[in-house]
mmCIF file of C-alpha atoms and ligand atoms in Angstrom:
data_model
loop_
_atom_site.group_PDB
_atom_site.id
_atom_site.type_symbol
_atom_site.label_atom_id
_atom_site.label_comp_id
_atom_site.label_asym_id
_atom_site.label_seq_id
_atom_site.Cartn_x
_atom_site.Cartn_y
_atom_site.Cartn_z
ATOM 1 C CA MET Q 1 -41.040 29.333 -55.262
ATOM 2 C CA SER Q 2 -40.920 33.051 -55.144
ATOM 3 C CA LYS Q 3 -42.655 35.338 -57.443
ATOM 4 C CA ILE Q 4 -40.432 36.740 -60.188
ATOM 5 C CA ILE Q 5 -40.326 40.553 -60.309
ATOM 6 C CA SER Q 6 -39.646 41.042 -64.070
ATOM 7 C CA GLY Q 7 -37.709 44.139 -64.943
ATOM 8 C CA THR Q 8 -38.224 43.159 -68.667
ATOM 9 C CA GLU Q 9 -41.838 43.424 -68.370
ATOM 10 C CA PHE Q 10 -41.987 46.492 -66.076
ATOM 11 C CA SER Q 11 -39.428 48.427 -68.198
ATOM 12 C CA ALA Q 12 -41.368 47.683 -71.427
ATOM 13 C CA LYS Q 13 -44.493 49.104 -69.793
ATOM 14 C CA LEU Q 14 -42.538 52.073 -68.642
ATOM 15 C CA ARG Q 15 -40.953 52.759 -71.943
ATOM 16 C CA ALA Q 16 -44.372 52.558 -73.684
ATOM 17 C CA GLU Q 17 -45.806 55.052 -71.279
ATOM 18 C CA ILE Q 18 -42.835 57.450 -71.680
ATOM 19 C CA LYS Q 19 -43.258 57.202 -75.571
ATOM 20 C CA ARG Q 20 -46.887 58.198 -75.244
ATOM 21 C CA LYS Q 21 -46.106 61.087 -73.012
ATOM 22 C CA VAL Q 22 -43.258 62.193 -75.253
ATOM 23 C CA SER Q 23 -45.595 62.209 -78.169
ATOM 24 C CA LYS Q 24 -48.306 64.329 -76.193
ATOM 25 C CA LEU Q 25 -45.457 66.753 -75.236
ATOM 26 C CA LYS Q 26 -44.626 67.251 -78.807
ATOM 27 C CA GLN Q 27 -48.305 67.604 -79.738
ATOM 28 C CA ASP Q 28 -49.230 70.025 -77.038
ATOM 29 C CA HIS Q 29 -46.016 72.104 -76.616
ATOM 30 C CA SER Q 30 -43.751 71.292 -79.640
ATOM 31 C CA ILE Q 31 -41.069 70.160 -77.321
ATOM 32 C CA VAL Q 32 -39.051 67.013 -78.193
ATOM 33 C CA PRO Q 33 -36.768 65.745 -75.304
ATOM 34 C CA GLY Q 34 -33.111 65.612 -76.277
ATOM 35 C CA LEU Q 35 -30.748 63.220 -74.663
ATOM 36 C CA ALA Q 36 -26.861 63.736 -75.255
ATOM 37 C CA VAL Q 37 -24.529 60.820 -74.407
ATOM 38 C CA VAL Q 38 -20.742 61.430 -74.184
ATOM 39 C CA LEU Q 39 -18.363 58.351 -74.469
ATOM 40 C CA VAL Q 40 -14.626 58.855 -74.170
ATOM 41 C CA GLY Q 41 -12.458 55.925 -75.299
ATOM 42 C CA GLU Q 42 -13.314 52.532 -76.636
ATOM 43 C CA ASP Q 43 -14.414 50.302 -73.717
ATOM 44 C CA PRO Q 44 -16.379 47.459 -75.337
ATOM 45 C CA ALA Q 45 -18.993 47.333 -72.608
ATOM 46 C CA SER Q 46 -19.442 51.147 -72.646
ATOM 47 C CA GLN Q 47 -19.849 51.026 -76.375
ATOM 48 C CA ILE Q 48 -22.754 48.543 -76.078
ATOM 49 C CA TYR Q 49 -24.497 50.506 -73.351
ATOM 50 C CA VAL Q 50 -24.188 53.709 -75.363
ATOM 51 C CA ARG Q 51 -25.510 52.058 -78.376
ATOM 52 C CA ASN Q 52 -28.550 50.623 -76.471
ATOM 53 C CA LYS Q 53 -29.228 54.091 -74.846
ATOM 54 C CA GLY Q 54 -29.207 55.674 -78.377
ATOM 55 C CA VAL Q 55 -31.561 53.059 -79.975
ATOM 56 C CA GLN Q 56 -34.024 53.215 -76.848
ATOM 57 C CA THR Q 57 -33.958 56.992 -76.862
ATOM 58 C CA LYS Q 58 -34.976 57.179 -80.510
ATOM 59 C CA GLU Q 59 -37.770 54.466 -79.914
ATOM 60 C CA ALA Q 60 -39.241 56.631 -77.232
ATOM 61 C CA GLY Q 61 -39.513 59.509 -79.727
ATOM 62 C CA MET Q 62 -36.791 61.537 -78.272
ATOM 63 C CA ASN Q 63 -33.785 63.136 -79.975
ATOM 64 C CA SER Q 64 -30.441 61.289 -79.410
ATOM 65 C CA TYR Q 65 -27.030 63.073 -79.622
ATOM 66 C CA GLU Q 66 -23.917 60.829 -79.409
ATOM 67 C CA HIS Q 67 -20.513 62.371 -78.893
ATOM 68 C CA LYS Q 68 -17.786 59.847 -79.170
ATOM 69 C CA LEU Q 69 -14.253 61.053 -78.259
ATOM 70 C CA ALA Q 70 -10.897 59.494 -78.339
ATOM 71 C CA ASP Q 71 -9.190 57.813 -75.411
ATOM 72 C CA ASP Q 72 -6.633 60.526 -75.297
ATOM 73 C CA THR Q 73 -8.990 63.501 -75.242
ATOM 74 C CA SER Q 74 -7.907 65.927 -72.672
ATOM 75 C CA GLU Q 75 -9.988 66.876 -69.592
ATOM 76 C CA LYS Q 76 -10.271 70.411 -70.821
ATOM 77 C CA ASP Q 77 -11.572 69.360 -74.233
ATOM 78 C CA LEU Q 78 -14.233 67.275 -72.575
ATOM 79 C CA LEU Q 79 -15.250 70.114 -70.109
ATOM 80 C CA ASP Q 80 -15.438 72.418 -73.171
ATOM 81 C CA LEU Q 81 -17.702 69.955 -74.980
ATOM 82 C CA ILE Q 82 -19.968 69.654 -71.855
ATOM 83 C CA ASP Q 83 -20.126 73.558 -71.492
ATOM 84 C CA GLN Q 84 -21.255 73.437 -75.141
ATOM 85 C CA ILE Q 85 -23.963 70.918 -74.567
ATOM 86 C CA ASN Q 86 -25.119 72.698 -71.271
ATOM 87 C CA ARG Q 87 -25.900 75.737 -73.490
ATOM 88 C CA ASP Q 88 -27.641 73.794 -76.274
ATOM 89 C CA ASN Q 89 -31.468 74.319 -75.740
ATOM 90 C CA SER Q 90 -32.343 71.030 -77.756
ATOM 91 C CA VAL Q 91 -30.637 68.996 -75.106
ATOM 92 C CA HIS Q 92 -32.456 68.285 -71.725
ATOM 93 C CA GLY Q 93 -30.282 65.429 -70.538
ATOM 94 C CA ILE Q 94 -26.643 64.771 -70.530
ATOM 95 C CA LEU Q 95 -24.997 61.458 -69.633
ATOM 96 C CA VAL Q 96 -21.178 60.972 -69.461
ATOM 97 C CA GLN Q 97 -20.591 57.200 -69.864
ATOM 98 C CA LEU Q 98 -18.463 56.042 -66.893
ATOM 99 C CA PRO Q 99 -15.803 55.028 -66.281
ATOM 100 C CA LEU Q 100 -13.748 57.785 -67.863
ATOM 101 C CA PRO Q 101 -9.917 57.305 -68.699
ATOM 102 C CA LYS Q 102 -7.599 57.616 -65.724
ATOM 103 C CA HIS Q 103 -6.080 61.069 -66.725
ATOM 104 C CA ILE Q 104 -9.710 62.589 -66.438
ATOM 105 C CA ASN Q 105 -11.079 63.698 -63.103
ATOM 106 C CA GLU Q 106 -14.580 62.095 -62.939
ATOM 107 C CA HIS Q 107 -15.843 64.281 -60.241
ATOM 108 C CA ALA Q 108 -14.919 67.363 -61.896
ATOM 109 C CA VAL Q 109 -16.620 66.233 -65.151
ATOM 110 C CA ILE Q 110 -19.833 65.177 -63.574
ATOM 111 C CA ASN Q 111 -20.080 68.413 -61.536
ATOM 112 C CA SER Q 112 -19.664 70.493 -64.661
ATOM 113 C CA ILE Q 113 -23.024 69.029 -66.143
ATOM 114 C CA ALA Q 114 -25.794 71.639 -65.728
ATOM 115 C CA VAL Q 115 -27.683 70.337 -62.712
ATOM 116 C CA GLU Q 116 -30.984 70.316 -64.519
ATOM 117 C CA LYS Q 117 -29.601 68.203 -67.233
ATOM 118 C CA ASP Q 118 -27.753 65.721 -65.061
ATOM 119 C CA VAL Q 119 -30.089 62.891 -65.954
ATOM 120 C CA ASP Q 120 -27.794 60.323 -64.107
ATOM 121 C CA GLY Q 121 -28.339 62.142 -60.842
ATOM 122 C CA PHE Q 122 -24.758 62.029 -59.858
ATOM 123 C CA HIS Q 123 -24.085 65.865 -59.590
ATOM 124 C CA LEU Q 124 -23.450 66.890 -55.994
ATOM 125 C CA SER Q 125 -26.592 69.033 -56.115
ATOM 126 C CA ASN Q 126 -28.782 66.157 -57.154
ATOM 127 C CA VAL Q 127 -27.162 63.927 -54.532
ATOM 128 C CA GLY Q 128 -27.810 66.611 -51.873
ATOM 129 C CA LEU Q 129 -31.412 66.933 -52.913
ATOM 130 C CA LEU Q 130 -32.112 63.146 -52.566
ATOM 131 C CA ALA Q 131 -30.115 63.142 -49.242
ATOM 132 C CA THR Q 132 -32.375 65.910 -47.830
ATOM 133 C CA GLY Q 133 -35.662 64.118 -49.114
ATOM 134 C CA SER Q 134 -36.541 66.566 -51.714
ATOM 135 C CA ASN Q 135 -38.572 65.826 -54.791
ATOM 136 C CA GLU Q 136 -36.832 68.490 -56.810
ATOM 137 C CA GLY Q 137 -33.571 66.622 -57.749
ATOM 138 C CA ILE Q 138 -32.990 63.907 -60.392
ATOM 139 C CA VAL Q 139 -32.662 60.330 -58.877
ATOM 140 C CA PRO Q 140 -30.043 57.928 -60.261
ATOM 141 C CA CYS Q 141 -31.521 55.524 -62.681
ATOM 142 C CA THR Q 142 -30.621 52.096 -61.146
ATOM 143 C CA PRO Q 143 -31.869 52.866 -57.595
ATOM 144 C CA LEU Q 144 -34.907 54.682 -59.206
ATOM 145 C CA GLY Q 145 -35.859 51.518 -61.226
ATOM 146 C CA SER Q 146 -35.284 49.383 -58.133
ATOM 147 C CA ILE Q 147 -37.607 51.551 -55.945
ATOM 148 C CA MET Q 148 -40.343 51.678 -58.810
ATOM 149 C CA MET Q 149 -40.315 47.816 -58.782
ATOM 150 C CA LEU Q 150 -40.482 47.544 -54.969
ATOM 151 C CA LYS Q 151 -43.395 49.959 -54.767
ATOM 152 C CA ASP Q 152 -45.172 48.271 -57.509
ATOM 153 C CA HIS Q 153 -44.938 44.928 -55.909
ATOM 154 C CA LEU Q 154 -45.245 45.840 -52.248
ATOM 155 C CA GLY Q 155 -47.302 48.914 -52.354
ATOM 156 C CA ASP Q 156 -46.637 51.024 -49.041
ATOM 157 C CA LEU Q 157 -43.046 50.420 -47.861
ATOM 158 C CA SER Q 158 -43.453 52.294 -44.602
ATOM 159 C CA GLY Q 159 -42.061 50.699 -41.513
ATOM 160 C CA LYS Q 160 -40.504 47.830 -43.368
ATOM 161 C CA LYS Q 161 -36.919 46.712 -42.412
ATOM 162 C CA ALA Q 162 -34.699 47.129 -45.404
ATOM 163 C CA ILE Q 163 -30.931 46.265 -46.007
ATOM 164 C CA VAL Q 164 -28.804 47.612 -48.815
ATOM 165 C CA VAL Q 165 -25.569 45.497 -49.315
ATOM 166 C CA GLY Q 166 -23.161 47.847 -50.936
ATOM 167 C CA ARG Q 167 -22.586 51.623 -50.256
ATOM 168 C CA SER Q 168 -21.466 52.863 -53.683
ATOM 169 C CA ASN Q 169 -22.297 56.347 -54.779
ATOM 170 C CA ILE Q 170 -24.167 55.295 -57.856
ATOM 171 C CA VAL Q 171 -26.256 52.378 -56.230
ATOM 172 C CA GLY Q 172 -25.963 51.735 -52.534
ATOM 173 C CA LYS Q 173 -26.214 55.099 -51.061
ATOM 174 C CA PRO Q 174 -28.968 56.589 -53.260
ATOM 175 C CA MET Q 175 -30.953 53.210 -52.862
ATOM 176 C CA ALA Q 176 -30.610 53.646 -48.970
ATOM 177 C CA ALA Q 177 -31.808 57.230 -49.294
ATOM 178 C CA LEU Q 178 -34.810 56.240 -51.430
ATOM 179 C CA LEU Q 179 -35.836 53.442 -48.951
ATOM 180 C CA LEU Q 180 -35.558 56.034 -46.042
ATOM 181 C CA LYS Q 181 -37.719 58.526 -47.844
ATOM 182 C CA GLU Q 182 -40.418 55.642 -48.069
ATOM 183 C CA SER Q 183 -40.137 55.408 -44.312
ATOM 184 C CA CYS Q 184 -38.224 52.096 -44.282
ATOM 185 C CA THR Q 185 -35.992 51.289 -41.392
ATOM 186 C CA VAL Q 186 -32.627 51.158 -43.404
ATOM 187 C CA THR Q 187 -29.497 49.265 -42.703
ATOM 188 C CA ILE Q 188 -26.391 49.909 -45.074
ATOM 189 C CA ALA Q 189 -23.995 47.126 -45.114
ATOM 190 C CA HIS Q 190 -20.627 46.991 -46.789
ATOM 191 C CA SER Q 191 -17.215 44.956 -46.776
ATOM 192 C CA ARG Q 192 -16.603 45.664 -43.170
ATOM 193 C CA THR Q 193 -20.070 44.902 -41.876
ATOM 194 C CA LYS Q 194 -19.985 42.222 -39.106
ATOM 195 C CA ASN Q 195 -22.402 39.302 -39.140
ATOM 196 C CA LEU Q 196 -23.750 40.259 -42.535
ATOM 197 C CA LYS Q 197 -25.841 37.000 -42.821
ATOM 198 C CA GLU Q 198 -27.662 37.853 -39.515
ATOM 199 C CA GLU Q 199 -28.045 41.403 -40.708
ATOM 200 C CA CYS Q 200 -29.515 40.244 -43.998
ATOM 201 C CA ARG Q 201 -31.854 37.641 -42.140
ATOM 202 C CA GLN Q 202 -33.748 40.430 -40.445
ATOM 203 C CA ALA Q 203 -34.696 42.362 -43.511
ATOM 204 C CA ASP Q 204 -38.168 42.509 -45.188
ATOM 205 C CA ILE Q 205 -36.439 44.088 -48.164
ATOM 206 C CA LEU Q 206 -32.979 43.072 -49.318
ATOM 207 C CA VAL Q 207 -31.188 45.002 -51.984
ATOM 208 C CA ALA Q 208 -27.955 43.493 -53.131
ATOM 209 C CA ALA Q 209 -25.453 45.794 -54.892
ATOM 210 C CA VAL Q 210 -22.051 44.154 -54.194
ATOM 211 C CA GLY Q 211 -20.533 42.932 -57.488
ATOM 212 C CA ARG Q 212 -19.798 39.420 -55.939
ATOM 213 C CA PRO Q 213 -21.362 36.474 -57.871
ATOM 214 C CA GLU Q 214 -24.200 34.608 -55.825
ATOM 215 C CA MET Q 215 -22.650 35.856 -52.426
ATOM 216 C CA ILE Q 216 -26.021 36.048 -50.717
ATOM 217 C CA LYS Q 217 -27.572 32.546 -50.222
ATOM 218 C CA GLY Q 218 -31.071 31.429 -49.432
ATOM 219 C CA ASP Q 219 -30.155 30.953 -45.641
ATOM 220 C CA TRP Q 220 -29.236 34.629 -45.431
ATOM 221 C CA ILE Q 221 -32.781 35.595 -46.365
ATOM 222 C CA LYS Q 222 -35.794 36.200 -44.060
ATOM 223 C CA PRO Q 223 -38.693 33.923 -45.181
ATOM 224 C CA GLY Q 224 -41.068 35.926 -47.143
ATOM 225 C CA ALA Q 225 -38.754 38.788 -47.935
ATOM 226 C CA THR Q 226 -38.508 40.748 -51.145
ATOM 227 C CA ILE Q 227 -35.208 40.611 -53.099
ATOM 228 C CA ILE Q 228 -33.827 43.249 -55.462
ATOM 229 C CA ASP Q 229 -30.716 41.937 -57.076
ATOM 230 C CA VAL Q 230 -28.581 44.797 -58.564
ATOM 231 C CA GLY Q 231 -25.463 42.793 -59.231
ATOM 232 C CA ILE Q 232 -24.442 41.770 -62.689
ATOM 233 C CA ASN Q 233 -21.580 39.332 -62.718
ATOM 234 C CA ARG Q 234 -20.363 37.350 -65.638
ATOM 235 C CA ILE Q 235 -19.079 33.825 -64.622
ATOM 236 C CA GLU Q 236 -17.848 30.568 -66.338
ATOM 237 C CA LYS Q 237 -20.370 27.907 -66.864
ATOM 238 C CA GLU Q 238 -19.371 24.358 -65.969
ATOM 239 C CA GLU Q 239 -20.206 23.217 -69.473
ATOM 240 C CA GLY Q 240 -17.942 26.070 -70.978
ATOM 241 C CA GLY Q 241 -18.899 29.555 -72.079
ATOM 242 C CA THR Q 242 -20.117 32.232 -69.692
ATOM 243 C CA LYS Q 243 -23.432 33.390 -68.074
ATOM 244 C CA LEU Q 244 -24.688 36.412 -66.059
ATOM 245 C CA VAL Q 245 -25.601 36.024 -62.459
ATOM 246 C CA GLY Q 246 -26.554 38.361 -59.651
ATOM 247 C CA ASP Q 247 -25.224 38.997 -56.206
ATOM 248 C CA VAL Q 248 -27.929 36.611 -54.730
ATOM 249 C CA GLU Q 249 -27.825 32.762 -55.351
ATOM 250 C CA PHE Q 250 -31.090 32.544 -57.312
ATOM 251 C CA SER Q 251 -31.563 28.723 -56.688
ATOM 252 C CA SER Q 252 -31.606 28.904 -52.924
ATOM 253 C CA ALA Q 253 -32.976 32.521 -52.465
ATOM 254 C CA ASN Q 254 -36.011 31.436 -54.621
ATOM 255 C CA GLU Q 255 -37.069 28.927 -51.977
ATOM 256 C CA VAL Q 256 -37.193 31.428 -49.226
ATOM 257 C CA ALA Q 257 -38.114 34.989 -50.740
ATOM 258 C CA GLU Q 258 -41.616 35.863 -51.344
ATOM 259 C CA ALA Q 259 -40.592 37.767 -54.408
ATOM 260 C CA MET Q 260 -37.162 38.608 -56.244
ATOM 261 C CA THR Q 261 -35.775 40.155 -59.437
ATOM 262 C CA PRO Q 262 -33.919 37.698 -61.732
ATOM 263 C CA VAL Q 263 -30.647 38.347 -63.323
ATOM 264 C CA PRO Q 264 -30.673 39.054 -66.319
ATOM 265 C CA GLY Q 265 -34.031 40.454 -66.707
ATOM 266 C CA GLY Q 266 -34.527 42.280 -63.390
ATOM 267 C CA VAL Q 267 -32.936 45.677 -62.486
ATOM 268 C CA GLY Q 268 -30.801 45.802 -65.762
ATOM 269 C CA PRO Q 269 -33.557 46.715 -68.205
ATOM 270 C CA MET Q 270 -35.019 49.146 -65.731
ATOM 271 C CA THR Q 271 -31.781 51.431 -65.818
ATOM 272 C CA ILE Q 272 -32.143 52.677 -69.353
ATOM 273 C CA ALA Q 273 -35.995 53.006 -69.019
ATOM 274 C CA CYS Q 274 -35.444 55.189 -66.011
ATOM 275 C CA LEU Q 275 -32.825 57.312 -67.952
ATOM 276 C CA LEU Q 276 -35.682 58.049 -70.462
ATOM 277 C CA HIS Q 277 -37.930 58.729 -67.591
ATOM 278 C CA ASN Q 278 -35.510 61.293 -66.247
ATOM 279 C CA ALA Q 279 -34.901 62.922 -69.631
ATOM 280 C CA LEU Q 280 -38.688 63.401 -70.053
ATOM 281 C CA GLN Q 281 -39.049 64.792 -66.643
ATOM 282 C CA GLN Q 282 -36.165 67.284 -67.187
ATOM 283 C CA ALA Q 283 -37.432 68.212 -70.579
ATOM 284 C CA CYS Q 284 -40.707 69.284 -68.897
ATOM 285 C CA ARG Q 285 -39.047 71.054 -65.995
ATOM 286 C CA ILE Q 286 -36.548 72.968 -68.121
ATOM 287 C CA ASN Q 287 -39.594 74.248 -70.175
ATOM 288 C CA ASN Q 288 -41.869 74.841 -67.033
ATOM 289 C CA VAL Q 289 -44.689 72.564 -68.301
ATOM 290 C CA ASP Q 290 -46.230 69.478 -66.548
ATOM 291 C CA VAL Q 291 -45.206 65.971 -67.520
ATOM 292 C CA PRO Q 292 -48.206 64.791 -69.535
ATOM 293 C CA ASP Q 293 -50.754 62.398 -67.931
HETATM 294 N N1 NAP M 1 -28.528 46.690 -63.059
HETATM 295 C C1 NAP M 1 -27.808 47.831 -63.420
HETATM 296 O O1 NAP M 1 -28.038 48.426 -64.299
HETATM 297 C C2 NAP M 1 -26.498 48.148 -62.628
HETATM 298 C C3 NAP M 1 -26.067 49.377 -62.496
HETATM 299 C C4 NAP M 1 -24.902 49.672 -61.695
HETATM 300 C C5 NAP M 1 -24.232 48.604 -61.023
HETATM 301 N N2 NAP M 1 -24.700 47.217 -61.308
HETATM 302 C C6 NAP M 1 -24.019 46.121 -60.615
HETATM 303 O O2 NAP M 1 -24.330 46.242 -59.245
HETATM 304 C C7 NAP M 1 -23.106 45.737 -58.484
HETATM 305 C C8 NAP M 1 -22.678 46.693 -57.613
HETATM 306 O O3 NAP M 1 -22.206 47.811 -58.433
HETATM 307 P P1 NAP M 1 -21.486 49.266 -57.779
HETATM 308 O O4 NAP M 1 -21.152 50.098 -58.859
HETATM 309 O O5 NAP M 1 -22.449 49.722 -56.567
HETATM 310 O O6 NAP M 1 -20.248 48.499 -57.095
HETATM 311 P P2 NAP M 1 -18.919 49.053 -56.176
HETATM 312 O O7 NAP M 1 -18.814 50.457 -56.482
HETATM 313 O O8 NAP M 1 -17.874 48.061 -56.544
HETATM 314 O O9 NAP M 1 -19.503 48.830 -54.728
HETATM 315 C C9 NAP M 1 -19.541 47.480 -54.121
HETATM 316 C C10 NAP M 1 -20.000 47.679 -52.713
HETATM 317 O O10 NAP M 1 -20.084 46.390 -52.218
HETATM 318 C C11 NAP M 1 -19.579 46.222 -51.100
HETATM 319 N N3 NAP M 1 -18.858 44.886 -50.811
HETATM 320 C C12 NAP M 1 -17.923 44.329 -51.628
HETATM 321 N N4 NAP M 1 -17.668 42.997 -51.117
HETATM 322 C C13 NAP M 1 -18.481 42.957 -50.150
HETATM 323 C C14 NAP M 1 -18.734 41.792 -49.161
HETATM 324 N N5 NAP M 1 -17.936 40.696 -49.218
HETATM 325 N N6 NAP M 1 -19.582 41.955 -48.234
HETATM 326 C C15 NAP M 1 -20.354 43.118 -48.121
HETATM 327 N N7 NAP M 1 -20.195 44.163 -48.873
HETATM 328 C C16 NAP M 1 -19.323 44.009 -49.909
HETATM 329 C C17 NAP M 1 -18.371 47.294 -51.004
HETATM 330 O O11 NAP M 1 -18.097 47.637 -49.788
HETATM 331 P P3 NAP M 1 -16.842 48.729 -49.378
HETATM 332 O O12 NAP M 1 -17.519 49.990 -49.671
HETATM 333 O O13 NAP M 1 -16.542 48.499 -48.031
HETATM 334 O O14 NAP M 1 -15.718 48.404 -50.243
HETATM 335 C C18 NAP M 1 -19.085 48.372 -51.943
HETATM 336 O O15 NAP M 1 -19.768 49.163 -50.935
HETATM 337 C C19 NAP M 1 -22.190 45.289 -59.595
HETATM 338 O O16 NAP M 1 -22.296 43.893 -59.999
HETATM 339 C C20 NAP M 1 -22.572 46.115 -60.836
HETATM 340 O O17 NAP M 1 -22.285 45.487 -62.206
HETATM 341 C C21 NAP M 1 -25.788 47.078 -62.061
#
């Protein structure tokens, strides 16, 4: 049986640490980090994410600002709102909940966010900073949470063989860049990769970000490997109802891997904690003060 890398426990510790630092920042510098979340439309999953983000932002002692816009909001009105928030000194982080309605150009919206307030790390400048190995940019939350758990579990990652299955801009590519920055030898796999099972079997670290329920089986995994399962898939249960599963088949992988993240309770809870981490970091950077110890 592999060790469980609990994102629930790790994120609770991280959020407690952030809360303590936010309180110190307020005490020492009278700065309260502010996070603005913009939601366009009424997608039920997005509404839940936005509500959770608001609750956890306030619990960390930060100011939370929610902007809920109608589904038919024009791109211009959205860009005008972002421009207004960009100039608001009480806001240090801006997150536009994705996906946006089809008539809005996501790329234009993301790149209209002030680079230093782009707490999702999706702005082209932050993407470029990560790709060039800089520490000056903002790292996307899900890969950031994943690399934090890996480093906490394994310590030095240098020289390890890592595979990232999935090459999306929000998970796969930034994850691969972070592993490379830690001096791993990185393979990025995707839907056109040949002999995927064999590629996976060579990896000391396997990160699955595919969106296909339980695709990666135990016999795809190198004995002793560490698994980070980013996938969140809702499937029907035999006895009725639904449940969440990852991209890795937990029952068989658990027999082979040395350690793995569960779904739910793995990478998922780390994502919002890392959003708070990024908001605190940017509040400090914007005000030119160190993040409190
Ligand atoms: N825990 C969290 O907070 C969090 C955050 C974000 C996403 N997620 C979850 O992570 C998963 C991935 O998300 P995403 O946004 O990165 O998804 P995405 O944009 O749909 O990308 C999926 C990637 O998987 C690859 N792929 C699809 N089928 C494959 C196959 N049969 N073999 C190999 N590769 C295959 C695709 O390859 P091509 O590029 O060739 O099409 C693509 O690169 C989803 O389950 C999502 O819900 C979780």
